[in-house]
Amino acid sequence: MKSTRYGRRTVLSCMIWSLRMPSSGLPSLWSGFLTHEPPGKDYSLQKVILGTHTSENEPNYLMLAQVQLPLDDAENDARHYDDDRPDIGGFGCANGKVQIIQQINHEGEVNRARYMPQNPFIIATKTVSAEVYVFDYSKHPSKPPLDGACNPDLRLRGHNTEGYGLSWSKFKQGHLLSGSDDAQICLWDINGTPKNKSLEAMQIFKVHEGVVEDVAWHLRHEYLFGSVGDDQYLLIWDLRTPAASKPVQSVVAHQSEVNCLAFNPFNEWVVATGSTDKTVKLFDLRKINTPLHIFDSHKEEVFQVGWNPKNETILASCCLGRRLMVWDLSRIDEEQSPEDAEDGPPELLFIHGGHTSKISDFSWNPCEDWVVASVAEDNILQIWQMAENIYHDEDDLPEESTKAAAS
């Protein structure tokens, strides 16, 4: 196996399980990891939520896939390594298996899907209509009815048009935020009493002057959430305030549309945003008018950002240019050699360039360190893990890892 440099990547720096979804050959959006390790086995089972994005005449589904991946101590030998793969080398399907274990009819394309953190059987989807659907997949058969009927367990109403922003509260079970193209943010409590399986929003916020691209609950304070939109604003909301229909903080965050945001799960003051202006920015909520830092290595519009759930300083972002970048905030302003500087700023830890189409969605694995899954519009799901020598100093590596990196 080689150790040829490819920009900031190294062939041996990333194990990739690259899996083509077998369902329809059409693009998918996805959400999250649900992990299980069968006793006595050398693999874990990852359940992944997917949603199709098909052509007009094809049916759409909300799907549950099961992915089998080797554990950290399982054998990954050279026989499974393919140096000529388009993703610059990787471990292919010899080490990973994917199976669609459930399909649920969905009315139109799935713009976004997110599972409830307190109960992963509950999945919310953003649709191409104004409604948000809620499914309890434990109540649906593994194969969809042949008539194509879509029967969500709840239809959430309040929007006038479709959108993408969707976020479950980790503190209040059943509280769901949604942002759409109608410039509105809707809040529901799905524990409320529905009427004919429909539930109206318990609160609607309308301050953005254009599409609300994304919404996110704060991960340390249950009453706070943020929103971003095409009006270039980042807004911070506090449900405890008497005038909760107005944000408590606002800032023009970027020079173009703001497409995404993510609150740091460890630091209550830090939020990241990504924009059509090709940058990712960090903001401190105590001094929101000036960004803490600007990451400007992306060459195309940034569509998603996400924090590593186990490491406060690690942030990932993906763009239209098929690249997913991993950043380490602790390396900002570190000194660099001229050779390293050619690859990018010191905080640019890693570039995953394995996809050949736009990345639709990605997620950090909450249970396994440094494991990321990403899905692209060519229907390729990749689950990958950086090698230890990427994020650890050489002196801190175990002896086995040091030998492997040198071989």
Tab-separated table of C-alpha atoms in Angstrom:
chain	number	residue	atom	x	y	z
A	1	MET	CA	0.000	0.000	0.000
A	2	LYS	CA	1.237	3.451	-0.871
A	3	SER	CA	1.582	6.534	1.261
A	4	THR	CA	1.381	9.011	-1.616
A	5	ARG	CA	0.330	12.507	-0.611
A	6	TYR	CA	-2.778	13.950	-2.196
A	7	GLY	CA	-2.964	17.489	-0.878
A	8	ARG	CA	-3.703	17.196	2.822
A	9	ARG	CA	-4.818	13.612	2.404
A	10	THR	CA	-2.668	10.485	2.453
A	11	VAL	CA	-3.717	7.211	0.865
A	12	LEU	CA	-3.325	5.424	4.204
A	13	SER	CA	-4.945	8.212	6.179
A	14	CYS	CA	-8.523	7.070	5.794
A	15	MET	CA	-10.356	3.744	5.795
A	16	ILE	CA	-13.385	4.022	3.509
A	17	TRP	CA	-16.339	1.699	3.231
A	18	SER	CA	-17.946	2.878	0.010
A	19	LEU	CA	-21.402	1.451	-0.519
A	20	ARG	CA	-23.846	1.985	-3.390
A	21	MET	CA	-27.392	1.973	-2.097
A	22	PRO	CA	-29.166	-0.912	-3.868
A	23	SER	CA	-32.714	0.440	-3.759
A	24	SER	CA	-33.277	2.603	-6.793
A	25	GLY	CA	-29.972	3.939	-8.036
A	26	LEU	CA	-31.240	7.429	-7.317
A	27	PRO	CA	-29.934	10.066	-4.897
A	28	SER	CA	-30.582	9.777	-1.187
A	29	LEU	CA	-30.480	12.066	1.792
A	30	TRP	CA	-29.806	10.545	5.167
A	31	SER	CA	-29.531	11.078	8.880
A	32	GLY	CA	-27.632	9.679	11.765
A	33	PHE	CA	-26.255	6.499	13.230
A	34	LEU	CA	-28.010	3.906	15.384
A	35	THR	CA	-25.291	1.502	16.553
A	36	HIS	CA	-25.427	-2.090	17.831
A	37	GLU	CA	-22.552	-4.544	18.417
A	38	PRO	CA	-23.673	-8.203	18.319
A	39	PRO	CA	-21.898	-10.150	21.098
A	40	GLY	CA	-18.993	-12.295	19.929
A	41	LYS	CA	-18.817	-10.649	16.492
A	42	ASP	CA	-15.986	-8.588	15.002
A	43	TYR	CA	-18.367	-6.058	13.486
A	44	SER	CA	-20.958	-3.508	14.509
A	45	LEU	CA	-24.349	-2.942	12.938
A	46	GLN	CA	-25.114	0.647	12.019
A	47	LYS	CA	-28.673	1.615	11.211
A	48	VAL	CA	-28.903	4.552	8.853
A	49	ILE	CA	-31.978	6.570	7.933
A	50	LEU	CA	-32.262	7.393	4.238
A	51	GLY	CA	-34.714	9.200	2.025
A	52	THR	CA	-34.949	9.060	-1.736
A	53	HIS	CA	-34.776	11.985	-4.128
A	54	THR	CA	-36.146	10.465	-7.326
A	55	SER	CA	-37.387	11.595	-10.703
A	56	GLU	CA	-41.043	12.561	-11.114
A	57	ASN	CA	-42.313	9.145	-12.201
A	58	GLU	CA	-40.484	7.117	-9.549
A	59	PRO	CA	-41.840	6.414	-6.045
A	60	ASN	CA	-40.084	7.932	-3.056
A	61	TYR	CA	-39.341	6.207	0.219
A	62	LEU	CA	-38.182	6.835	3.732
A	63	MET	CA	-35.798	3.936	4.295
A	64	LEU	CA	-33.905	2.227	7.066
A	65	ALA	CA	-30.619	0.634	6.049
A	66	GLN	CA	-28.392	-1.652	8.089
A	67	VAL	CA	-24.657	-1.345	7.523
A	68	GLN	CA	-22.202	-3.942	8.826
A	69	LEU	CA	-18.787	-2.500	9.623
A	70	PRO	CA	-15.672	-4.079	11.150
A	71	LEU	CA	-14.751	-3.113	14.698
A	72	ASP	CA	-11.536	-1.243	15.439
A	73	ASP	CA	-9.678	-4.433	16.326
A	74	ALA	CA	-10.934	-6.411	13.322
A	75	GLU	CA	-8.541	-7.416	10.552
A	76	ASN	CA	-8.306	-4.935	7.666
A	77	ASP	CA	-5.593	-6.476	5.541
A	78	ALA	CA	-4.081	-5.481	2.218
A	79	ARG	CA	-6.204	-7.982	0.277
A	80	HIS	CA	-9.233	-5.758	0.844
A	81	TYR	CA	-7.430	-2.583	-0.173
A	82	ASP	CA	-7.949	-1.176	-3.638
A	83	ASP	CA	-5.378	1.447	-4.539
A	84	ASP	CA	-7.079	2.288	-7.831
A	85	ARG	CA	-10.438	3.238	-6.379
A	86	PRO	CA	-11.789	6.655	-7.413
A	87	ASP	CA	-11.801	7.705	-3.756
A	88	ILE	CA	-7.961	7.613	-3.703
A	89	GLY	CA	-7.800	4.147	-2.196
A	90	GLY	CA	-9.929	2.545	0.457
A	91	PHE	CA	-11.417	-0.542	1.977
A	92	GLY	CA	-14.421	-1.568	-0.046
A	93	CYS	CA	-17.435	-3.799	0.365
A	94	ALA	CA	-15.334	-6.801	1.395
A	95	ASN	CA	-15.361	-5.221	4.834
A	96	GLY	CA	-18.803	-3.632	4.775
A	97	LYS	CA	-22.293	-4.765	3.845
A	98	VAL	CA	-25.423	-2.721	3.376
A	99	GLN	CA	-29.003	-3.886	3.346
A	100	ILE	CA	-32.256	-1.983	3.103
A	101	ILE	CA	-34.347	-3.446	5.921
A	102	GLN	CA	-37.394	-1.165	5.693
A	103	GLN	CA	-39.097	1.045	3.106
A	104	ILE	CA	-41.938	3.435	3.908
A	105	ASN	CA	-43.880	5.194	1.160
A	106	HIS	CA	-43.200	8.931	1.116
A	107	GLU	CA	-45.223	11.539	-0.736
A	108	GLY	CA	-42.673	13.281	-2.948
A	109	GLU	CA	-38.971	13.695	-2.359
A	110	VAL	CA	-37.467	13.613	1.121
A	111	ASN	CA	-35.750	16.969	1.569
A	112	ARG	CA	-34.389	16.052	4.998
A	113	ALA	CA	-34.878	13.350	7.630
A	114	ARG	CA	-33.980	13.469	11.325
A	115	TYR	CA	-34.688	11.020	14.142
A	116	MET	CA	-35.758	12.051	17.634
A	117	PRO	CA	-32.806	11.709	20.052
A	118	GLN	CA	-34.992	10.385	22.895
A	119	ASN	CA	-36.720	7.803	20.684
A	120	PRO	CA	-34.959	6.875	17.426
A	121	PHE	CA	-38.073	5.060	16.166
A	122	ILE	CA	-39.582	8.534	15.593
A	123	ILE	CA	-38.426	10.193	12.368
A	124	ALA	CA	-39.412	13.612	11.026
A	125	THR	CA	-39.108	14.428	7.334
A	126	LYS	CA	-39.183	17.648	5.373
A	127	THR	CA	-41.292	17.150	2.264
A	128	VAL	CA	-41.728	18.919	-1.061
A	129	SER	CA	-45.089	20.105	0.222
A	130	ALA	CA	-45.594	22.490	3.110
A	131	GLU	CA	-46.141	19.699	5.634
A	132	VAL	CA	-43.608	18.013	7.883
A	133	TYR	CA	-44.210	14.280	8.310
A	134	VAL	CA	-43.570	12.237	11.442
A	135	PHE	CA	-43.195	8.452	11.216
A	136	ASP	CA	-42.856	5.837	13.936
A	137	TYR	CA	-41.102	3.213	11.854
A	138	SER	CA	-41.838	0.482	14.423
A	139	LYS	CA	-45.495	0.772	13.356
A	140	HIS	CA	-44.836	0.325	9.631
A	141	PRO	CA	-44.184	-2.900	7.693
A	142	SER	CA	-40.743	-3.607	6.258
A	143	LYS	CA	-42.171	-3.497	2.717
A	144	PRO	CA	-44.418	-0.606	1.635
A	145	PRO	CA	-48.012	-1.093	0.434
A	146	LEU	CA	-48.164	-1.612	-3.319
A	147	ASP	CA	-50.745	1.146	-3.745
A	148	GLY	CA	-48.036	3.715	-2.952
A	149	ALA	CA	-50.121	5.393	-0.259
A	150	CYS	CA	-48.152	7.564	2.157
A	151	ASN	CA	-49.438	7.267	5.728
A	152	PRO	CA	-47.353	9.277	8.176
A	153	ASP	CA	-48.286	8.964	11.827
A	154	LEU	CA	-48.488	12.765	12.041
A	155	ARG	CA	-48.714	15.626	9.569
A	156	LEU	CA	-47.338	18.843	11.023
A	157	ARG	CA	-48.852	22.033	9.619
A	158	GLY	CA	-47.868	25.682	9.742
A	159	HIS	CA	-45.661	26.233	6.708
A	160	ASN	CA	-46.794	27.435	3.293
A	161	THR	CA	-43.938	25.988	1.221
A	162	GLU	CA	-41.236	23.343	1.345
A	163	GLY	CA	-37.837	23.712	3.005
A	164	TYR	CA	-34.887	21.941	4.592
A	165	GLY	CA	-34.379	23.156	8.169
A	166	LEU	CA	-35.265	20.515	10.773
A	167	SER	CA	-34.119	20.021	14.385
A	168	TRP	CA	-35.323	17.956	17.361
A	169	SER	CA	-34.762	19.248	20.891
A	170	LYS	CA	-32.423	17.055	22.947
A	171	PHE	CA	-34.008	18.426	26.141
A	172	LYS	CA	-37.749	18.437	25.458
A	173	GLN	CA	-38.946	15.188	23.958
A	174	GLY	CA	-41.159	15.797	20.955
A	175	HIS	CA	-40.277	19.462	20.409
A	176	LEU	CA	-39.439	19.976	16.750
A	177	LEU	CA	-38.240	23.062	14.860
A	178	SER	CA	-38.613	23.562	11.121
A	179	GLY	CA	-37.506	26.282	8.711
A	180	SER	CA	-38.822	26.671	5.165
A	181	ASP	CA	-38.818	28.748	2.003
A	182	ASP	CA	-41.810	30.746	3.309
A	183	ALA	CA	-39.451	32.698	5.639
A	184	GLN	CA	-41.092	31.070	8.666
A	185	ILE	CA	-39.895	28.939	11.568
A	186	CYS	CA	-42.448	26.568	13.069
A	187	LEU	CA	-42.318	24.877	16.468
A	188	TRP	CA	-44.394	21.798	17.321
A	189	ASP	CA	-44.784	19.570	20.338
A	190	ILE	CA	-45.750	16.231	18.829
A	191	ASN	CA	-47.079	15.147	22.225
A	192	GLY	CA	-50.026	17.458	21.585
A	193	THR	CA	-53.467	16.194	20.609
A	194	PRO	CA	-53.707	15.805	16.829
A	195	LYS	CA	-56.867	16.201	14.776
A	196	ASN	CA	-57.168	13.563	12.062
A	197	LYS	CA	-53.449	12.849	12.450
A	198	SER	CA	-52.642	16.525	11.853
A	199	LEU	CA	-51.083	18.949	14.306
A	200	GLU	CA	-50.832	22.715	13.978
A	201	ALA	CA	-47.675	24.565	15.012
A	202	MET	CA	-47.800	25.798	18.582
A	203	GLN	CA	-45.617	28.779	17.657
A	204	ILE	CA	-44.582	30.449	14.386
A	205	PHE	CA	-41.663	32.865	14.097
A	206	LYS	CA	-41.390	35.198	11.130
A	207	VAL	CA	-38.465	37.614	11.149
A	208	HIS	CA	-36.214	36.376	8.340
A	209	GLU	CA	-36.701	38.264	5.082
A	210	GLY	CA	-36.377	35.260	2.819
A	211	VAL	CA	-35.830	31.516	2.876
A	212	VAL	CA	-34.994	30.026	6.281
A	213	GLU	CA	-32.282	27.586	5.252
A	214	ASP	CA	-31.576	25.923	8.599
A	215	VAL	CA	-32.602	25.809	12.247
A	216	ALA	CA	-30.860	24.235	15.242
A	217	TRP	CA	-31.557	23.860	18.934
A	218	HIS	CA	-28.817	24.926	21.309
A	219	LEU	CA	-27.164	21.847	22.814
A	220	ARG	CA	-26.582	23.268	26.303
A	221	HIS	CA	-29.640	25.472	26.933
A	222	GLU	CA	-33.102	24.061	26.292
A	223	TYR	CA	-34.808	27.394	25.527
A	224	LEU	CA	-32.318	28.654	22.929
A	225	PHE	CA	-32.233	27.958	19.209
A	226	GLY	CA	-30.693	29.518	16.122
A	227	SER	CA	-31.719	30.092	12.531
A	228	VAL	CA	-30.024	31.213	9.313
A	229	GLY	CA	-31.354	32.244	5.941
A	230	ASP	CA	-31.023	33.779	2.531
A	231	ASP	CA	-31.144	37.249	4.110
A	232	GLN	CA	-27.555	36.532	5.309
A	233	TYR	CA	-28.597	36.679	8.974
A	234	LEU	CA	-27.822	34.458	11.923
A	235	LEU	CA	-30.591	34.835	14.511
A	236	ILE	CA	-30.563	33.574	18.111
A	237	TRP	CA	-33.917	32.989	19.816
A	238	ASP	CA	-34.824	32.565	23.503
A	239	LEU	CA	-38.237	31.060	24.247
A	240	ARG	CA	-38.137	32.387	27.829
A	241	THR	CA	-38.310	36.046	26.810
A	242	PRO	CA	-41.680	37.846	26.929
A	243	ALA	CA	-41.252	38.829	23.282
A	244	ALA	CA	-40.223	35.349	22.124
A	245	SER	CA	-41.470	36.147	18.629
A	246	LYS	CA	-38.350	38.297	18.166
A	247	PRO	CA	-34.737	37.081	18.252
A	248	VAL	CA	-32.555	38.110	21.184
A	249	GLN	CA	-29.499	38.423	18.926
A	250	SER	CA	-28.957	38.973	15.224
A	251	VAL	CA	-25.988	39.521	12.953
A	252	VAL	CA	-25.316	39.694	9.226
A	253	ALA	CA	-23.154	36.585	9.272
A	254	HIS	CA	-22.044	36.259	5.643
A	255	GLN	CA	-21.904	38.092	2.334
A	256	SER	CA	-24.319	35.617	0.711
A	257	GLU	CA	-27.040	33.194	1.771
A	258	VAL	CA	-26.347	31.350	5.035
A	259	ASN	CA	-27.138	27.682	4.452
A	260	CYS	CA	-26.413	25.943	7.740
A	261	LEU	CA	-25.500	26.299	11.406
A	262	ALA	CA	-24.376	24.068	14.268
A	263	PHE	CA	-23.906	24.787	17.969
A	264	ASN	CA	-20.820	23.377	19.658
A	265	PRO	CA	-21.894	20.505	21.964
A	266	PHE	CA	-19.236	21.386	24.581
A	267	ASN	CA	-18.811	25.160	24.469
A	268	GLU	CA	-22.103	26.967	25.108
A	269	TRP	CA	-20.936	30.156	23.400
A	270	VAL	CA	-19.701	28.847	20.037
A	271	VAL	CA	-21.759	28.386	16.873
A	272	ALA	CA	-20.573	27.612	13.332
A	273	THR	CA	-22.228	28.736	10.091
A	274	GLY	CA	-21.701	27.890	6.418
A	275	SER	CA	-22.573	30.006	3.412
A	276	THR	CA	-22.925	30.373	-0.321
A	277	ASP	CA	-19.946	32.761	-0.037
A	278	LYS	CA	-17.792	29.572	0.311
A	279	THR	CA	-16.792	30.247	3.918
A	280	VAL	CA	-17.412	28.693	7.306
A	281	LYS	CA	-17.480	31.099	10.250
A	282	LEU	CA	-17.296	30.739	14.011
A	283	PHE	CA	-19.236	33.101	16.265
A	284	ASP	CA	-19.080	33.719	20.009
A	285	LEU	CA	-22.594	34.425	21.295
A	286	ARG	CA	-21.136	36.885	23.810
A	287	LYS	CA	-19.618	38.989	20.991
A	288	ILE	CA	-21.702	37.977	18.028
A	289	ASN	CA	-21.035	41.009	15.821
A	290	THR	CA	-17.522	39.882	14.882
A	291	PRO	CA	-16.690	36.292	13.871
A	292	LEU	CA	-14.120	34.457	15.945
A	293	HIS	CA	-12.599	32.870	12.866
A	294	ILE	CA	-13.229	32.397	9.143
A	295	PHE	CA	-12.427	29.149	7.311
A	296	ASP	CA	-12.045	29.959	3.623
A	297	SER	CA	-10.560	26.828	2.011
A	298	HIS	CA	-13.763	25.648	0.316
A	299	LYS	CA	-13.978	26.364	-3.413
A	300	GLU	CA	-17.774	26.088	-3.641
A	301	GLU	CA	-20.896	26.894	-1.620
A	302	VAL	CA	-20.948	25.393	1.884
A	303	PHE	CA	-24.129	23.452	2.627
A	304	GLN	CA	-23.556	21.750	5.968
A	305	VAL	CA	-21.463	21.977	9.118
A	306	GLY	CA	-21.251	19.505	11.999
A	307	TRP	CA	-19.270	19.212	15.231
A	308	ASN	CA	-17.500	16.056	16.347
A	309	PRO	CA	-19.677	14.793	19.255
A	310	LYS	CA	-16.628	13.719	21.286
A	311	ASN	CA	-14.102	16.476	20.614
A	312	GLU	CA	-14.788	20.144	21.298
A	313	THR	CA	-12.364	21.525	18.707
A	314	ILE	CA	-13.231	19.337	15.698
A	315	LEU	CA	-15.639	20.655	13.051
A	316	ALA	CA	-16.559	19.273	9.626
A	317	SER	CA	-18.085	21.066	6.644
A	318	CYS	CA	-19.084	20.050	3.128
A	319	CYS	CA	-19.572	22.006	-0.064
A	320	LEU	CA	-20.985	21.802	-3.565
A	321	GLY	CA	-17.497	20.875	-4.782
A	322	ARG	CA	-17.757	17.281	-3.439
A	323	ARG	CA	-15.285	17.909	-0.626
A	324	LEU	CA	-15.799	17.359	3.086
A	325	MET	CA	-13.259	19.213	5.210
A	326	VAL	CA	-12.382	18.483	8.829
A	327	TRP	CA	-11.038	21.358	10.921
A	328	ASP	CA	-9.209	21.424	14.251
A	329	LEU	CA	-9.754	24.730	16.030
A	330	SER	CA	-6.876	24.034	18.416
A	331	ARG	CA	-4.452	24.360	15.482
A	332	ILE	CA	-5.514	27.843	14.417
A	333	ASP	CA	-2.438	30.114	14.031
A	334	GLU	CA	0.034	27.250	14.468
A	335	GLU	CA	3.340	27.718	12.685
A	336	GLN	CA	3.676	25.803	9.412
A	337	SER	CA	6.453	24.739	7.102
A	338	PRO	CA	6.224	26.121	3.538
A	339	GLU	CA	5.316	22.610	2.321
A	340	ASP	CA	2.445	22.253	4.795
A	341	ALA	CA	1.211	25.763	4.017
A	342	GLU	CA	0.700	24.726	0.387
A	343	ASP	CA	-1.903	22.196	1.559
A	344	GLY	CA	-3.952	24.761	3.471
A	345	PRO	CA	-4.099	26.562	6.810
A	346	PRO	CA	-2.915	24.734	9.958
A	347	GLU	CA	-6.474	24.170	11.195
A	348	LEU	CA	-7.393	22.203	8.037
A	349	LEU	CA	-6.915	18.719	9.452
A	350	PHE	CA	-8.238	16.551	6.637
A	351	ILE	CA	-10.023	16.649	3.282
A	352	HIS	CA	-12.277	13.758	2.344
A	353	GLY	CA	-12.443	13.752	-1.447
A	354	GLY	CA	-13.905	10.323	-2.059
A	355	HIS	CA	-17.231	11.483	-3.503
A	356	THR	CA	-17.724	12.203	-7.197
A	357	SER	CA	-21.039	14.041	-6.770
A	358	LYS	CA	-22.370	16.719	-4.449
A	359	ILE	CA	-22.543	15.561	-0.819
A	360	SER	CA	-26.182	15.632	0.281
A	361	ASP	CA	-25.674	15.015	3.987
A	362	PHE	CA	-23.122	13.812	6.524
A	363	SER	CA	-23.028	12.842	10.173
A	364	TRP	CA	-20.477	12.016	12.844
A	365	ASN	CA	-20.966	8.665	14.550
A	366	PRO	CA	-21.898	9.440	18.179
A	367	CYS	CA	-20.591	6.083	19.434
A	368	GLU	CA	-17.363	5.463	17.503
A	369	ASP	CA	-14.486	7.937	17.492
A	370	TRP	CA	-13.672	9.765	14.273
A	371	VAL	CA	-16.167	7.839	12.145
A	372	VAL	CA	-18.125	9.881	9.600
A	373	ALA	CA	-20.800	8.864	7.129
A	374	SER	CA	-21.553	10.913	4.053
A	375	VAL	CA	-23.957	10.382	1.177
A	376	ALA	CA	-23.836	11.997	-2.247
A	377	GLU	CA	-26.322	12.637	-5.016
A	378	ASP	CA	-24.955	9.698	-7.039
A	379	ASN	CA	-26.446	7.437	-4.347
A	380	ILE	CA	-23.088	6.464	-2.847
A	381	LEU	CA	-23.001	6.161	0.933
A	382	GLN	CA	-19.483	6.291	2.387
A	383	ILE	CA	-18.605	5.522	5.979
A	384	TRP	CA	-15.018	6.427	6.719
A	385	GLN	CA	-12.543	6.909	9.512
A	386	MET	CA	-9.344	8.923	9.610
A	387	ALA	CA	-6.161	7.170	10.702
A	388	GLU	CA	-4.780	8.103	14.103
A	389	ASN	CA	-1.683	9.721	12.636
A	390	ILE	CA	-3.915	12.445	11.176
A	391	TYR	CA	-5.320	13.739	14.460
A	392	HIS	CA	-2.639	12.614	16.961
A	393	ASP	CA	0.909	13.857	17.252
A	394	GLU	CA	3.374	11.111	16.341
A	395	ASP	CA	4.711	10.986	19.910
A	396	ASP	CA	1.221	10.170	21.217
A	397	LEU	CA	0.531	7.293	18.823
A	398	PRO	CA	0.513	3.664	19.998
A	399	GLU	CA	3.571	1.732	18.822
A	400	GLU	CA	1.501	-0.346	16.366
A	401	SER	CA	0.043	2.761	14.705
A	402	THR	CA	3.480	4.348	14.371
A	403	LYS	CA	4.844	1.233	12.662
A	404	ALA	CA	1.875	1.079	10.291
A	405	ALA	CA	2.248	4.724	9.318
A	406	ALA	CA	5.934	4.224	8.598
A	407	SER	CA	5.527	1.042	6.546
